[in-house]
Amino acid sequence: MNTPQVAACGSWQSPITSNLIVSQTVGISSLAVNQGNIYWVEKRPQEQGRNLLIGYGNQAEVKNFTLAPLSVRSKIHEYGGGAFVVEGNTIYFSNYQDGRIYQQVIGTQPYPLTDKLERRYGDLIVDRDRNRLICVCEDHSLAGEAKNSIVTINLNTGRMQDLAAGSDFYSSPRLSPDSEYLAWLSWNHPDMPWDSTHLWLAQLDAEGMVLEPKLIAGGRAESICEPKWGDDGTLYFSSDRTNWWNLYRRKPDGQVEILQQTSAEFAYPHWIFGLSTYAVVGEYIICAYSADGCWHLGKIDLKTKQFSEIKTRYTNISDLQGSDDFVVFIGGSPTETSAVIKLDLNTFREQILRRTGEVQIDPGYLSLPEAIAFPSSEGLTAHAWYYAPENKDYIAMPGELPPLIVNSHGGPTAAAAVELNLRIQYWTSRGFGYLDVNYGGSIGYGRQYRQRLDGKWGIVDVDDCINAAKYLVERKSVDGDRLVITGSSAGGYTTLAALTFRDTFKAGASYYGVSDLEILAKDTHKFESRYLDRLVGKYPEDRAIYQERSPIYFIEQLDCPVIFFQGLKDQVVPPNQAEMMFEAIKKKGLPVAYIAFEQEAHGFRIAENIKKALDSEFYFYSRIFGFEPADRLEQIEIINL
């Protein structure tokens, strides 16, 4: 056994390189099951971030069904989701480049089903009896704000008809087993789907059109998620009417009842289409649920409503789908990158079909998360996951405490995922501590915890990130003079607000973050165009609050170095948000850097750009804190340094 070297934190040599991260990993999402075959979407950074439809069938082999340059991805709501459906031996999918729906018989070339109009599609399902697709359509071909509706698309002609229209947003069209009824969700400005949604049910007439929709559940203070049908005509869904997203059912006679009332979340916020946390399998529901910041697997007996946990090693579970005798889901743990898992419901044996990262890393280089609950503002408790520095080859200098990176996740209605994330391990294996904060407003802790951010974005999230860092400083886990904060999108805003309005952090990194809330309110896409009404205030009535919370107006208060990363095709947080802040900091004379990627949008997908961003952030910190990295990093321009 080798004796660890003594070296300054930040200068440790690590096998977890940026090149390894981008060359050996893929993204996996959107699981589906059809006739016993399993499908998913695979995002490959090495192929310019292209999305491929992958299948696993009876021959026990993984197949790619998407030929270049096609990419199975939708732009609906900008975030997409629900971009494909498989029926028998035919695939229907949205192609990212042109937004059209394509039809592909497996083993043949795909051909476009829809026209070239500026329309986007998501949540695709097949209505076999009427030879059509049913999906959500976002029509950008009209003047003004995009129009959202549920539509049908004839599988022979591509002809499109509205099935449900009039609300600002729609999702989750679900056809009953006998094809006689359709359920769906709708909501209106200024609500987001995790604030208020309505669950509708309607009978279909002889032509398949909607007859007199009935409101089944939902309202101003209730979020409904994931309607699904059982074989007997029972309609299942999640509701947070008790503060937690719990599972309910509406029986064929119209009676609605809760299946399991518990302080756990059985749903995700619907940022994207097609999310799934449960499956109705025979006389049971197999479900994923979040408790104490981790995801678990459970089973509900539909006759007795008895709930039991299915023990697994996974702490992050998503995209759960089911068949007659198995379920599949994406599962990850603190020591394993996420993977497509097939679970046999007779033997409860697991089979790993595909990992997001195939690389094997010695456990001596991996940091395991520690759950921390810490006191924050207003006498409330907030939550985070702390990853201490870990590298079997090194120990810190005598008396040295590690620098700390505080991560403010995006959303802000989201949460830190508890699974092996090689980007986190990139930092901890080099001698940094890493703190993933589930600030007030995060999911997984109930509706009231989510609502802590209402009217207080830029305050509660900043308080929680600062108090989390101070908690670790006070217990002498990290160096209070080397605290940095990083975040992307909404987390980038929290980062800039913390750096501008407080003096806790010594540097920061903003990935496509917001610097001017007023510009964001006036210049963003439809889905989030009224999001800030709840998080900040009504615009323009509360314009003064927007300016008070915008870092760009208070550059004189900012007194530390910042690095910015931005995709120039970003339609969610346009490049001017980063560029204004960069120019103002440069003019003030503080160290600042700006890395722009011409081909990236909201979130980086291309391997070389992911690598450059990670290494550039590391290089930036090395210059700010004066340590010598063991890695040979490409130098970047840091102005005023």
C-alpha positions as semicolon CSV with decimal commas, in nm:
position;residue;x (nm);y (nm);z (nm)
1;M;0,000;0,000;0,000
2;N;0,145;0,333;-0,107
3;T;0,179;0,618;0,142
4;P;-0,029;0,918;0,028
5;Q;0,165;1,225;-0,081
6;V;0,124;1,551;0,105
7;A;0,013;1,819;-0,140
8;A;-0,194;2,136;-0,151
9;C;-0,563;2,091;-0,220
10;G;-0,632;2,157;-0,585
11;S;-0,295;2,023;-0,697
12;W;-0,377;1,652;-0,663
13;Q;-0,340;1,430;-0,968
14;S;-0,667;1,254;-1,051
15;P;-0,759;0,979;-1,299
16;I;-1,103;1,142;-1,336
17;T;-1,021;1,376;-1,621
18;S;-1,248;1,589;-1,835
19;N;-1,153;1,376;-2,133
20;L;-1,261;1,060;-1,952
21;I;-1,590;1,222;-1,854
22;V;-1,689;1,325;-2,206
23;S;-1,549;1,024;-2,391
24;Q;-1,685;0,750;-2,166
25;T;-2,028;0,882;-2,074
26;V;-2,368;0,928;-2,238
27;G;-2,701;1,066;-2,123
28;I;-3,001;0,832;-2,091
29;S;-3,367;0,933;-2,067
30;S;-3,722;0,860;-2,181
31;L;-3,760;0,487;-2,116
32;A;-4,047;0,309;-2,290
33;V;-4,173;-0,050;-2,312
34;N;-4,360;-0,198;-2,607
35;Q;-4,441;-0,568;-2,655
36;G;-4,170;-0,664;-2,408
37;N;-3,904;-0,458;-2,585
38;I;-3,733;-0,172;-2,402
39;Y;-3,643;0,162;-2,559
40;W;-3,464;0,475;-2,444
41;V;-3,309;0,795;-2,575
42;E;-2,931;0,821;-2,557
43;K;-2,756;1,159;-2,573
44;R;-2,402;1,124;-2,705
45;P;-2,164;1,417;-2,648
46;Q;-1,915;1,256;-2,889
47;E;-2,171;1,292;-3,170
48;Q;-2,230;1,665;-3,121
49;G;-2,491;1,593;-2,855
50;R;-2,717;1,397;-3,092
51;N;-3,005;1,196;-2,940
52;L;-3,040;0,835;-3,056
53;L;-3,328;0,596;-2,999
54;I;-3,189;0,274;-2,855
55;G;-3,373;-0,056;-2,819
56;Y;-3,322;-0,374;-2,620
57;G;-3,527;-0,673;-2,731
58;N;-3,573;-1,046;-2,702
59;Q;-3,234;-1,112;-2,861
60;A;-3,072;-0,946;-2,558
61;E;-2,877;-0,698;-2,766
62;V;-2,872;-0,320;-2,773
63;K;-2,963;-0,164;-3,109
64;N;-2,951;0,190;-3,243
65;F;-3,251;0,290;-3,456
66;T;-3,149;0,649;-3,536
67;L;-2,922;0,716;-3,831
68;A;-2,726;1,041;-3,865
69;P;-2,805;1,324;-3,888
70;L;-3,148;1,262;-3,727
71;S;-3,184;1,332;-3,356
72;V;-3,477;1,212;-3,141
73;R;-3,551;1,529;-2,952
74;S;-3,825;1,790;-2,929
75;K;-3,803;2,166;-2,879
76;I;-4,150;2,189;-2,723
77;H;-4,136;2,417;-2,416
78;E;-3,764;2,443;-2,513
79;Y;-3,691;2,150;-2,278
80;G;-3,868;1,881;-2,483
81;G;-3,951;1,529;-2,369
82;G;-4,197;1,266;-2,488
83;A;-4,027;1,281;-2,828
84;F;-4,107;0,927;-2,945
85;V;-4,353;0,642;-2,920
86;V;-4,323;0,283;-3,040
87;E;-4,624;0,085;-3,158
88;G;-4,557;-0,270;-3,275
89;N;-4,271;-0,248;-3,522
90;T;-4,316;0,122;-3,598
91;I;-4,144;0,419;-3,436
92;Y;-4,283;0,772;-3,442
93;F;-4,043;1,045;-3,331
94;S;-3,976;1,416;-3,333
95;N;-3,657;1,515;-3,515
96;Y;-3,470;1,800;-3,349
97;Q;-3,335;1,974;-3,657
98;D;-3,664;2,036;-3,838
99;G;-3,920;1,969;-3,563
100;R;-4,117;1,728;-3,784
101;I;-4,258;1,394;-3,672
102;Y;-4,111;1,099;-3,860
103;Q;-4,251;0,750;-3,906
104;Q;-4,008;0,459;-3,919
105;V;-4,084;0,092;-3,959
106;I;-3,802;-0,085;-3,776
107;G;-3,540;-0,191;-4,027
108;T;-3,636;0,073;-4,285
109;Q;-3,563;0,440;-4,350
110;P;-3,778;0,697;-4,167
111;Y;-3,992;0,946;-4,356
112;P;-4,158;1,270;-4,238
113;L;-4,522;1,249;-4,137
114;T;-4,584;1,618;-4,063
115;D;-4,518;1,927;-4,271
116;K;-4,241;2,187;-4,236
117;L;-4,442;2,445;-4,044
118;E;-4,295;2,590;-3,726
119;R;-4,453;2,338;-3,493
120;R;-4,314;2,137;-3,205
121;Y;-4,451;1,810;-3,070
122;G;-4,430;1,614;-2,745
123;D;-4,605;1,344;-2,539
124;L;-4,674;1,124;-2,841
125;I;-4,921;0,834;-2,806
126;V;-5,079;0,608;-3,070
127;D;-5,455;0,570;-3,116
128;R;-5,458;0,237;-3,305
129;D;-5,834;0,219;-3,353
130;R;-5,841;0,552;-3,537
131;N;-5,505;0,525;-3,715
132;R;-5,364;0,842;-3,564
133;L;-5,119;0,994;-3,322
134;I;-5,234;1,204;-3,029
135;C;-4,981;1,452;-2,892
136;V;-4,920;1,801;-2,760
137;C;-4,846;2,060;-3,028
138;E;-4,680;2,398;-2,980
139;D;-4,750;2,607;-3,290
140;H;-4,495;2,881;-3,363
141;S;-4,623;2,949;-3,714
142;L;-4,871;3,209;-3,590
143;A;-4,804;3,570;-3,498
144;G;-4,752;3,644;-3,129
145;E;-4,728;3,386;-2,852
146;A;-4,710;3,021;-2,952
147;K;-5,037;2,827;-2,938
148;N;-5,047;2,502;-2,739
149;S;-5,306;2,231;-2,792
150;I;-5,363;1,858;-2,797
151;V;-5,387;1,742;-3,157
152;T;-5,440;1,432;-3,366
153;I;-5,220;1,344;-3,664
154;N;-5,349;1,101;-3,926
155;L;-5,091;0,826;-3,987
156;N;-5,165;0,808;-4,359
157;T;-5,198;1,174;-4,455
158;G;-5,031;1,367;-4,173
159;R;-5,347;1,579;-4,143
160;M;-5,369;1,750;-3,805
161;Q;-5,678;1,839;-3,599
162;D;-5,717;2,006;-3,260
163;L;-5,854;1,775;-2,994
164;A;-5,831;2,013;-2,697
165;A;-5,746;2,383;-2,715
166;G;-5,805;2,708;-2,531
167;S;-5,574;2,670;-2,230
168;D;-5,223;2,812;-2,229
169;F;-5,060;2,471;-2,181
170;Y;-5,134;2,099;-2,215
171;S;-4,960;1,774;-2,131
172;S;-5,010;1,404;-2,072
173;P;-5,285;1,299;-2,317
174;R;-5,367;0,942;-2,215
175;L;-5,609;0,713;-2,398
176;S;-5,815;0,461;-2,200
177;P;-5,759;0,088;-2,270
178;D;-6,085;0,069;-2,469
179;S;-5,995;0,389;-2,663
180;E;-6,327;0,545;-2,558
181;Y;-6,193;0,809;-2,318
182;L;-5,908;1,058;-2,312
183;A;-5,750;1,211;-2,002
184;W;-5,512;1,506;-2,008
185;L;-5,366;1,791;-1,803
186;S;-5,392;2,164;-1,865
187;W;-5,283;2,483;-1,693
188;N;-5,272;2,855;-1,758
189;H;-5,047;3,155;-1,705
190;P;-4,905;3,248;-1,461
191;D;-4,891;2,898;-1,310
192;M;-4,626;2,638;-1,372
193;P;-4,729;2,270;-1,377
194;W;-4,592;2,215;-1,025
195;D;-4,811;2,501;-0,896
196;S;-5,154;2,435;-1,045
197;T;-5,286;2,193;-1,306
198;H;-5,624;2,050;-1,401
199;L;-5,696;1,687;-1,484
200;W;-5,964;1,646;-1,750
201;L;-6,156;1,342;-1,868
202;A;-6,368;1,324;-2,183
203;Q;-6,548;1,061;-2,384
204;L;-6,460;1,046;-2,755
205;D;-6,730;1,045;-3,021
206;A;-6,749;0,821;-3,328
207;E;-6,497;1,042;-3,511
208;G;-6,266;1,043;-3,211
209;M;-6,336;1,402;-3,108
210;V;-6,378;1,517;-2,748
211;L;-6,725;1,528;-2,591
212;E;-6,789;1,755;-2,288
213;P;-6,464;1,737;-2,085
214;K;-6,510;1,693;-1,710
215;L;-6,272;1,829;-1,447
216;I;-6,160;1,533;-1,235
217;A;-5,899;1,690;-1,008
218;G;-5,676;1,993;-0,968
219;G;-5,719;2,361;-0,903
220;R;-5,542;2,677;-0,795
221;A;-5,348;2,513;-0,512
222;E;-5,305;2,162;-0,647
223;S;-5,055;2,012;-0,888
224;I;-5,162;1,696;-1,071
225;C;-4,904;1,477;-1,245
226;E;-4,885;1,163;-1,456
227;P;-5,236;1,043;-1,533
228;K;-5,227;0,674;-1,630
229;W;-5,490;0,410;-1,698
230;G;-5,524;0,068;-1,545
231;D;-5,654;-0,220;-1,757
232;D;-5,991;-0,205;-1,577
233;G;-6,053;0,161;-1,665
234;T;-5,925;0,305;-1,337
235;L;-5,746;0,637;-1,383
236;Y;-5,440;0,694;-1,163
237;F;-5,259;1,021;-1,097
238;S;-5,039;1,208;-0,848
239;S;-5,160;1,508;-0,650
240;D;-4,994;1,731;-0,390
241;R;-5,321;1,834;-0,223
242;T;-5,183;1,697;0,109
243;N;-4,850;1,886;0,065
244;W;-4,683;1,580;-0,089
245;W;-4,724;1,435;-0,439
246;N;-4,906;1,116;-0,341
247;L;-5,081;0,862;-0,566
248;Y;-5,459;0,862;-0,620
249;R;-5,705;0,671;-0,832
250;R;-6,041;0,744;-0,989
251;K;-6,244;0,428;-1,020
252;P;-6,475;0,367;-1,318
253;D;-6,771;0,468;-1,095
254;G;-6,616;0,813;-1,044
255;Q;-6,493;0,767;-0,686
256;V;-6,153;0,929;-0,614
257;E;-5,934;0,801;-0,331
258;I;-5,576;0,830;-0,214
259;L;-5,370;0,513;-0,238
260;Q;-5,103;0,599;0,014
261;Q;-5,083;0,914;0,226
262;T;-4,726;0,966;0,331
263;S;-4,461;1,238;0,360
264;A;-4,289;1,142;0,037
265;E;-4,300;1,259;-0,324
266;F;-4,424;1,019;-0,593
267;A;-4,373;1,262;-0,881
268;Y;-4,133;1,507;-1,043
269;P;-4,204;1,864;-1,148
270;H;-4,294;1,845;-1,515
271;W;-4,015;2,044;-1,673
272;I;-4,022;1,800;-1,963
273;F;-4,286;1,579;-2,118
274;G;-4,308;1,205;-2,066
275;L;-4,182;1,178;-1,709
276;S;-4,283;0,860;-1,529
277;T;-4,245;0,756;-1,166
278;Y;-4,486;0,461;-1,152
279;A;-4,632;0,176;-1,352
280;V;-4,957;-0,015;-1,309
281;V;-4,858;-0,382;-1,333
282;G;-5,140;-0,629;-1,276
283;E;-5,271;-0,591;-0,922
284;Y;-4,987;-0,365;-0,812
285;I;-4,835;-0,026;-0,868
286;I;-4,457;-0,027;-0,879
287;C;-4,341;0,325;-0,798
288;A;-4,042;0,547;-0,738
289;Y;-4,068;0,796;-0,454
290;S;-3,847;1,056;-0,292
291;A;-3,794;1,077;0,084
292;D;-3,517;1,259;0,272
293;G;-3,360;1,371;-0,054
294;C;-3,318;1,018;-0,196
295;W;-3,530;0,813;-0,433
296;H;-3,659;0,468;-0,342
297;L;-3,861;0,190;-0,506
298;G;-4,194;0,074;-0,367
299;K;-4,499;-0,144;-0,432
300;I;-4,867;-0,073;-0,362
301;D;-5,121;-0,355;-0,353
302;L;-5,422;-0,219;-0,543
303;K;-5,666;-0,441;-0,352
304;T;-5,553;-0,360;0,002
305;K;-5,363;-0,032;-0,064
306;Q;-5,080;-0,180;0,142
307;F;-4,745;-0,018;0,069
308;S;-4,405;-0,187;0,093
309;E;-4,055;-0,080;-0,002
310;I;-3,859;-0,276;-0,261
311;K;-3,506;-0,271;-0,129
312;T;-3,245;-0,164;-0,382
313;R;-2,908;0,009;-0,367
314;Y;-3,027;0,296;-0,584
315;T;-3,066;0,648;-0,449
316;N;-3,175;0,817;-0,772
317;I;-3,456;0,656;-0,971
318;S;-3,642;0,794;-1,272
319;D;-3,831;0,703;-1,590
320;L;-4,000;0,397;-1,441
321;Q;-4,199;0,191;-1,693
322;G;-4,362;-0,149;-1,663
323;S;-4,468;-0,461;-1,848
324;D;-4,646;-0,778;-1,738
325;D;-4,364;-0,924;-1,531
326;F;-4,092;-0,659;-1,512
327;V;-4,026;-0,290;-1,468
328;V;-3,743;-0,082;-1,606
329;F;-3,604;0,241;-1,466
330;I;-3,296;0,458;-1,469
331;G;-3,115;0,404;-1,142
332;G;-2,796;0,538;-0,991
333;S;-2,621;0,520;-0,655
334;P;-2,334;0,706;-0,486
335;T;-2,090;0,447;-0,623
336;E;-2,252;0,377;-0,962
337;T;-2,333;0,599;-1,256
338;S;-2,696;0,579;-1,359
339;A;-2,802;0,287;-1,577
340;V;-3,105;0,130;-1,742
341;I;-3,217;-0,133;-1,491
342;K;-3,458;-0,417;-1,567
343;L;-3,618;-0,564;-1,255
344;D;-3,791;-0,903;-1,277
345;L;-4,104;-0,883;-1,061
346;N;-4,112;-1,258;-0,997
347;T;-3,753;-1,304;-0,878
348;F;-3,662;-0,938;-0,811
349;R;-3,337;-0,995;-0,993
350;E;-3,181;-0,693;-1,158
351;Q;-3,026;-0,674;-1,502
352;I;-2,820;-0,374;-1,613
353;L;-2,892;-0,304;-1,980
354;R;-2,685;0,011;-2,034
355;R;-2,479;0,244;-1,816
356;T;-2,436;0,616;-1,867
357;G;-2,069;0,564;-1,788
358;E;-1,889;0,238;-1,857
359;V;-1,560;0,350;-1,702
360;Q;-1,439;0,170;-1,390
361;I;-1,292;0,396;-1,121
362;D;-1,103;0,281;-0,813
363;P;-1,323;0,354;-0,505
364;G;-1,020;0,523;-0,351
365;Y;-1,086;0,821;-0,577
366;L;-1,458;0,848;-0,503
367;S;-1,622;1,074;-0,248
368;L;-1,949;0,955;-0,093
369;P;-2,225;1,206;-0,015
370;E;-2,309;1,309;0,338
371;A;-2,661;1,436;0,401
372;I;-2,659;1,756;0,601
373;A;-2,950;1,952;0,744
374;F;-2,855;2,299;0,859
375;P;-3,024;2,603;1,014
376;S;-3,106;2,881;0,773
377;S;-3,308;3,202;0,758
378;E;-3,646;3,248;0,929
379;G;-3,557;2,970;1,174
380;L;-3,605;2,704;0,907
381;T;-3,397;2,401;0,820
382;A;-3,253;2,348;0,472
383;H;-3,079;2,051;0,314
384;A;-2,766;1,966;0,116
385;W;-2,529;1,687;0,019
386;Y;-2,162;1,727;0,105
387;Y;-1,880;1,551;-0,080
388;A;-1,547;1,573;0,104
389;P;-1,214;1,563;-0,084
390;E;-1,112;1,204;-0,157
391;N;-0,803;1,073;-0,335
392;K;-0,618;0,768;-0,206
393;D;-0,288;0,909;-0,335
394;Y;-0,295;1,241;-0,148
395;I;-0,357;1,415;0,181
396;A;-0,378;1,788;0,240
397;M;-0,092;2,000;0,372
398;P;-0,063;2,009;0,753
399;G;-0,329;2,241;0,890
400;E;-0,486;2,296;0,547
401;L;-0,862;2,284;0,502
402;P;-0,996;2,230;0,151
403;P;-1,155;2,492;-0,072
404;L;-1,530;2,444;-0,115
405;I;-1,745;2,460;-0,427
406;V;-2,110;2,529;-0,347
407;N;-2,345;2,422;-0,626
408;S;-2,683;2,592;-0,665
409;H;-2,890;2,364;-0,886
410;G;-3,099;2,488;-1,176
411;G;-3,474;2,513;-1,202
412;P;-3,505;2,655;-0,942
413;T;-3,780;2,394;-0,898
414;A;-3,545;2,095;-0,908
415;A;-3,306;1,911;-0,675
416;A;-2,959;1,763;-0,640
417;A;-2,938;1,405;-0,767
418;V;-2,779;1,155;-0,529
419;E;-2,577;0,933;-0,761
420;L;-2,223;0,898;-0,888
421;N;-2,161;1,217;-1,084
422;L;-1,815;1,221;-1,237
423;R;-1,821;1,599;-1,266
424;I;-1,848;1,623;-0,888
425;Q;-1,575;1,360;-0,848
426;Y;-1,356;1,564;-1,085
427;W;-1,341;1,827;-0,810
428;T;-1,328;1,610;-0,498
429;S;-1,049;1,390;-0,636
430;R;-0,840;1,708;-0,684
431;G;-0,882;1,825;-0,326
432;F;-1,200;2,034;-0,333
433;G;-1,501;1,989;-0,112
434;Y;-1,830;2,001;-0,303
435;L;-2,164;2,100;-0,154
436;D;-2,483;2,031;-0,352
437;V;-2,753;2,246;-0,192
438;N;-3,126;2,170;-0,195
439;Y;-3,223;2,525;-0,105
440;G;-3,579;2,629;-0,022
441;G;-3,777;2,586;-0,343
442;S;-3,624;2,247;-0,420
443;I;-3,833;1,936;-0,478
444;G;-3,841;1,625;-0,264
445;Y;-3,949;1,793;0,060
446;G;-4,314;1,874;-0,010
447;R;-4,513;2,163;-0,156
448;Q;-4,451;2,395;0,141
449;Y;-4,074;2,359;0,099
450;R;-4,111;2,436;-0,273
451;Q;-4,315;2,743;-0,187
452;R;-4,045;2,885;0,040
453;L;-3,910;3,047;-0,276
454;D;-4,238;3,217;-0,373
455;G;-4,168;3,589;-0,393
456;K;-3,821;3,532;-0,252
457;W;-3,606;3,407;-0,539
458;G;-3,265;3,563;-0,491
459;I;-3,316;3,571;-0,114
460;V;-3,407;3,227;0,025
461;D;-3,187;3,036;-0,221
462;V;-2,894;3,269;-0,153
463;D;-2,945;3,244;0,223
464;D;-2,950;2,866;0,209
465;C;-2,636;2,840;-0,006
466;I;-2,450;3,077;0,227
467;N;-2,572;2,909;0,545
468;A;-2,481;2,567;0,407
469;A;-2,125;2,687;0,342
470;K;-2,103;2,851;0,685
471;Y;-2,222;2,530;0,846
472;L;-1,923;2,343;0,700
473;V;-1,685;2,626;0,793
474;E;-1,807;2,624;1,153
475;R;-1,751;2,252;1,189
476;K;-1,403;2,299;1,035
477;S;-1,466;2,087;0,728
478;V;-1,362;2,354;0,475
479;D;-1,158;2,672;0,440
480;G;-1,376;2,978;0,494
481;D;-1,137;3,191;0,287
482;R;-1,171;2,969;-0,020
483;L;-1,543;2,939;-0,074
484;V;-1,673;2,953;-0,432
485;I;-2,021;2,917;-0,574
486;T;-2,128;2,779;-0,909
487;G;-2,459;2,716;-1,081
488;S;-2,631;2,685;-1,415
489;S;-2,943;2,861;-1,544
490;A;-3,151;2,949;-1,237
491;G;-2,856;2,829;-1,031
492;G;-2,643;3,076;-1,225
493;Y;-2,875;3,352;-1,106
494;T;-2,839;3,234;-0,746
495;T;-2,462;3,234;-0,798
496;L;-2,455;3,591;-0,929
497;A;-2,694;3,712;-0,659
498;A;-2,482;3,554;-0,385
499;L;-2,163;3,708;-0,525
500;T;-2,321;4,051;-0,568
501;F;-2,537;4,097;-0,261
502;R;-2,326;3,906;-0,005
503;D;-1,954;3,873;0,070
504;T;-1,929;3,506;0,171
505;F;-1,783;3,369;-0,152
506;K;-1,443;3,456;-0,294
507;A;-1,515;3,360;-0,657
508;G;-1,790;3,216;-0,872
509;A;-1,882;3,047;-1,199
510;S;-2,208;3,124;-1,378
511;Y;-2,328;2,883;-1,646
512;Y;-2,589;3,060;-1,862
513;G;-2,712;3,241;-1,553
514;V;-2,951;3,535;-1,521
515;S;-2,817;3,879;-1,432
516;D;-3,121;4,095;-1,516
517;L;-3,459;3,961;-1,405
518;E;-3,646;4,235;-1,590
519;I;-3,494;4,138;-1,924
520;L;-3,569;3,771;-1,849
521;A;-3,933;3,858;-1,781
522;K;-3,955;4,033;-2,119
523;D;-3,731;3,807;-2,325
524;T;-3,784;3,436;-2,269
525;H;-3,996;3,155;-2,411
526;K;-4,366;3,095;-2,346
527;F;-4,336;2,810;-2,095
528;E;-4,139;3,021;-1,844
529;S;-4,262;3,364;-1,948
530;R;-4,472;3,401;-1,630
531;Y;-4,261;3,182;-1,400
532;L;-4,122;3,492;-1,229
533;D;-4,470;3,612;-1,130
534;R;-4,457;3,362;-0,846
535;L;-4,082;3,369;-0,778
536;V;-4,037;3,748;-0,783
537;G;-4,362;3,940;-0,847
538;K;-4,595;4,050;-1,121
539;Y;-4,432;4,237;-1,405
540;P;-4,440;4,529;-1,472
541;E;-4,631;4,612;-1,152
542;D;-4,340;4,493;-0,936
543;R;-4,066;4,627;-1,161
544;A;-3,883;4,778;-0,863
545;I;-3,843;4,433;-0,705
546;Y;-3,709;4,292;-1,031
547;Q;-3,442;4,560;-1,034
548;E;-3,363;4,520;-0,663
549;R;-3,293;4,148;-0,719
550;S;-3,092;4,189;-1,042
551;P;-2,712;4,172;-0,997
552;I;-2,650;4,383;-1,308
553;Y;-2,780;4,694;-1,126
554;F;-2,547;4,651;-0,829
555;I;-2,204;4,589;-0,979
556;E;-2,056;4,828;-0,722
557;Q;-2,137;4,569;-0,453
558;L;-1,962;4,281;-0,632
559;D;-1,600;4,245;-0,526
560;C;-1,470;3,906;-0,642
561;P;-1,367;3,723;-0,963
562;V;-1,631;3,557;-1,184
563;I;-1,617;3,329;-1,488
564;F;-1,911;3,302;-1,731
565;F;-2,008;3,017;-1,966
566;Q;-2,275;3,070;-2,229
567;G;-2,430;2,900;-2,530
568;L;-2,491;3,151;-2,808
569;K;-2,805;2,966;-2,926
570;D;-2,969;2,978;-2,584
571;Q;-3,337;3,078;-2,610
572;V;-3,412;3,027;-2,239
573;V;-3,144;3,257;-2,095
574;P;-3,020;3,460;-2,392
575;P;-2,647;3,545;-2,421
576;N;-2,703;3,911;-2,335
577;Q;-2,755;3,808;-1,972
578;A;-2,394;3,691;-1,942
579;E;-2,247;3,951;-2,175
580;M;-2,388;4,249;-1,984
581;M;-2,250;4,120;-1,657
582;F;-1,913;4,032;-1,808
583;E;-1,869;4,379;-1,957
584;A;-1,969;4,550;-1,631
585;I;-1,725;4,345;-1,423
586;K;-1,450;4,399;-1,678
587;K;-1,511;4,773;-1,664
588;K;-1,493;4,765;-1,285
589;G;-1,148;4,607;-1,303
590;L;-1,220;4,274;-1,134
591;P;-1,077;3,947;-1,270
592;V;-1,334;3,805;-1,513
593;A;-1,352;3,551;-1,796
594;Y;-1,617;3,473;-2,057
595;I;-1,634;3,146;-2,252
596;A;-1,898;3,136;-2,526
597;F;-1,994;2,833;-2,735
598;E;-2,140;2,908;-3,075
599;Q;-2,323;2,576;-3,126
600;E;-2,465;2,534;-2,776
601;A;-2,810;2,628;-2,649
602;H;-2,943;2,596;-2,292
603;G;-2,718;2,330;-2,143
604;F;-2,401;2,204;-2,309
605;R;-2,425;1,884;-2,513
606;I;-2,108;1,870;-2,726
607;A;-1,811;1,678;-2,584
608;E;-1,537;1,930;-2,660
609;N;-1,742;2,213;-2,505
610;I;-1,825;2,017;-2,189
611;K;-1,455;1,939;-2,152
612;K;-1,346;2,298;-2,212
613;A;-1,596;2,438;-1,964
614;L;-1,493;2,201;-1,685
615;D;-1,120;2,252;-1,735
616;S;-1,159;2,629;-1,776
617;E;-1,344;2,657;-1,446
618;F;-1,064;2,460;-1,278
619;Y;-0,796;2,676;-1,440
620;F;-0,982;2,989;-1,326
621;Y;-0,984;2,875;-0,963
622;S;-0,616;2,777;-0,979
623;R;-0,526;3,131;-1,082
624;I;-0,754;3,292;-0,826
625;F;-0,636;3,081;-0,531
626;G;-0,276;3,039;-0,645
627;F;-0,231;2,662;-0,658
628;E;-0,060;2,464;-0,934
629;P;-0,283;2,200;-1,096
630;A;-0,132;1,861;-1,173
631;D;-0,328;1,864;-1,500
632;R;-0,195;2,029;-1,813
633;L;-0,477;2,274;-1,868
634;E;-0,539;2,499;-2,164
635;Q;-0,493;2,858;-2,054
636;I;-0,787;3,094;-2,088
637;E;-0,790;3,471;-2,090
638;I;-0,873;3,615;-1,750
639;I;-0,913;3,988;-1,787
640;N;-0,781;4,213;-1,508
641;L;-0,558;3,942;-1,361
